[in-house]
C-alpha positions as YAML, in Angstrom:
chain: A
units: angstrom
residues:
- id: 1
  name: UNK
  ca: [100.94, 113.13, 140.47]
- id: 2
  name: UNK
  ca: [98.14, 113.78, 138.26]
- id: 3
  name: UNK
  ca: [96.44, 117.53, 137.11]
- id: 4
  name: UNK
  ca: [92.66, 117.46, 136.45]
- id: 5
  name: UNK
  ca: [91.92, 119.69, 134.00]
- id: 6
  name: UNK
  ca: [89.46, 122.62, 134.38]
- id: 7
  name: UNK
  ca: [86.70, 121.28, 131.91]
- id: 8
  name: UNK
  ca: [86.78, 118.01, 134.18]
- id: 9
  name: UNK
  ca: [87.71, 119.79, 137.51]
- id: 10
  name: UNK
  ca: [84.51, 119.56, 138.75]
- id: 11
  name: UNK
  ca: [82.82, 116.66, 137.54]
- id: 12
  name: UNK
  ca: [85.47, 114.03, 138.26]
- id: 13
  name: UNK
  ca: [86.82, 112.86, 141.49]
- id: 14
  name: UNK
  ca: [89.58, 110.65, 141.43]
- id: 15
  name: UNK
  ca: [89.78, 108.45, 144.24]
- id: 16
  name: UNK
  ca: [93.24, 105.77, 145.31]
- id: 17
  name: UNK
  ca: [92.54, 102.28, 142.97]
- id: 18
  name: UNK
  ca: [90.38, 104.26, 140.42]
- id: 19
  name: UNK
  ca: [91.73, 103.89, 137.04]
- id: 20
  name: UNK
  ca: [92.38, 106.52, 134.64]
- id: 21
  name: UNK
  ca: [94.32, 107.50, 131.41]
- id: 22
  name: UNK
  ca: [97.29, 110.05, 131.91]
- id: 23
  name: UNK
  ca: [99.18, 112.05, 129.35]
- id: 24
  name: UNK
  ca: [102.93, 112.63, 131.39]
- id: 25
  name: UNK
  ca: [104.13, 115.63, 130.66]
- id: 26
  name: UNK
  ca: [106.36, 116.67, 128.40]
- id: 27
  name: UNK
  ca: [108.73, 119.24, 130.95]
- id: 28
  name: UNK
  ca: [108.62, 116.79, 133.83]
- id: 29
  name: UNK
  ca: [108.05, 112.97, 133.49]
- id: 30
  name: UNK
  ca: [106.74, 112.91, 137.51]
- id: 31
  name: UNK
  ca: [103.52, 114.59, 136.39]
- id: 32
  name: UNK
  ca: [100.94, 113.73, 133.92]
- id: 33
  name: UNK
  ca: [97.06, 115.23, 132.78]
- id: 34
  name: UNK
  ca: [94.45, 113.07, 133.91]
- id: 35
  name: UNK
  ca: [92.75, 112.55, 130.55]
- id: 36
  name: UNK
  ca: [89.96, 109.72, 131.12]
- id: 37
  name: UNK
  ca: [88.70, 108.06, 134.74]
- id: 38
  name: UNK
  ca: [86.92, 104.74, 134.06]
- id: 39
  name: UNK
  ca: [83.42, 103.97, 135.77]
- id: 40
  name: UNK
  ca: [83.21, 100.60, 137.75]
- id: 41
  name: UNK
  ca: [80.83, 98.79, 134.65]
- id: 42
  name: UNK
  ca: [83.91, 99.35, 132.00]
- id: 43
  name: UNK
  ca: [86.37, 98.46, 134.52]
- id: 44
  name: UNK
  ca: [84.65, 94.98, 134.68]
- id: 45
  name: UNK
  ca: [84.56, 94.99, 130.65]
- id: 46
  name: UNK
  ca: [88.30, 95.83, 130.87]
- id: 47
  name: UNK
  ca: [88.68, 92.51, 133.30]
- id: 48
  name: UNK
  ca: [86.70, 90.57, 131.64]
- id: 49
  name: UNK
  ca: [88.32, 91.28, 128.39]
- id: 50
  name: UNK
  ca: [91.79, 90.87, 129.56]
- id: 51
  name: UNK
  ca: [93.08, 94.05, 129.16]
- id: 52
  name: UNK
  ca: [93.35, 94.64, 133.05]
- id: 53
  name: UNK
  ca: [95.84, 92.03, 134.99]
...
């Protein structure tokens, strides 16, 4: 389970697939702060690059 924070809150929707960066939290390892969301051109780079299996 991820937290949006509020500078993001309403700019970024996160959607199921979507990939994002998440910082777990340091009281309890089942949640996290969704730092980053990656747009669908640098998901390709990512692919393309190798870095995404």
């Amino acid at each position: 389970m991820g937290r949006i924070p509020g500078s993001k809150n309403k700019r970024m929707w996160i959607r199921e697939g979507d990939i994002v960066i998440a910082n777990p939290w340091e009281i309890q390892d089942s949640k996290a702060d969704v730092t980053w969301k990656y747009t669908r051109p640098q998901i390709e780079w990512l692919e393309r690059k190798g870095y995404l299996n």
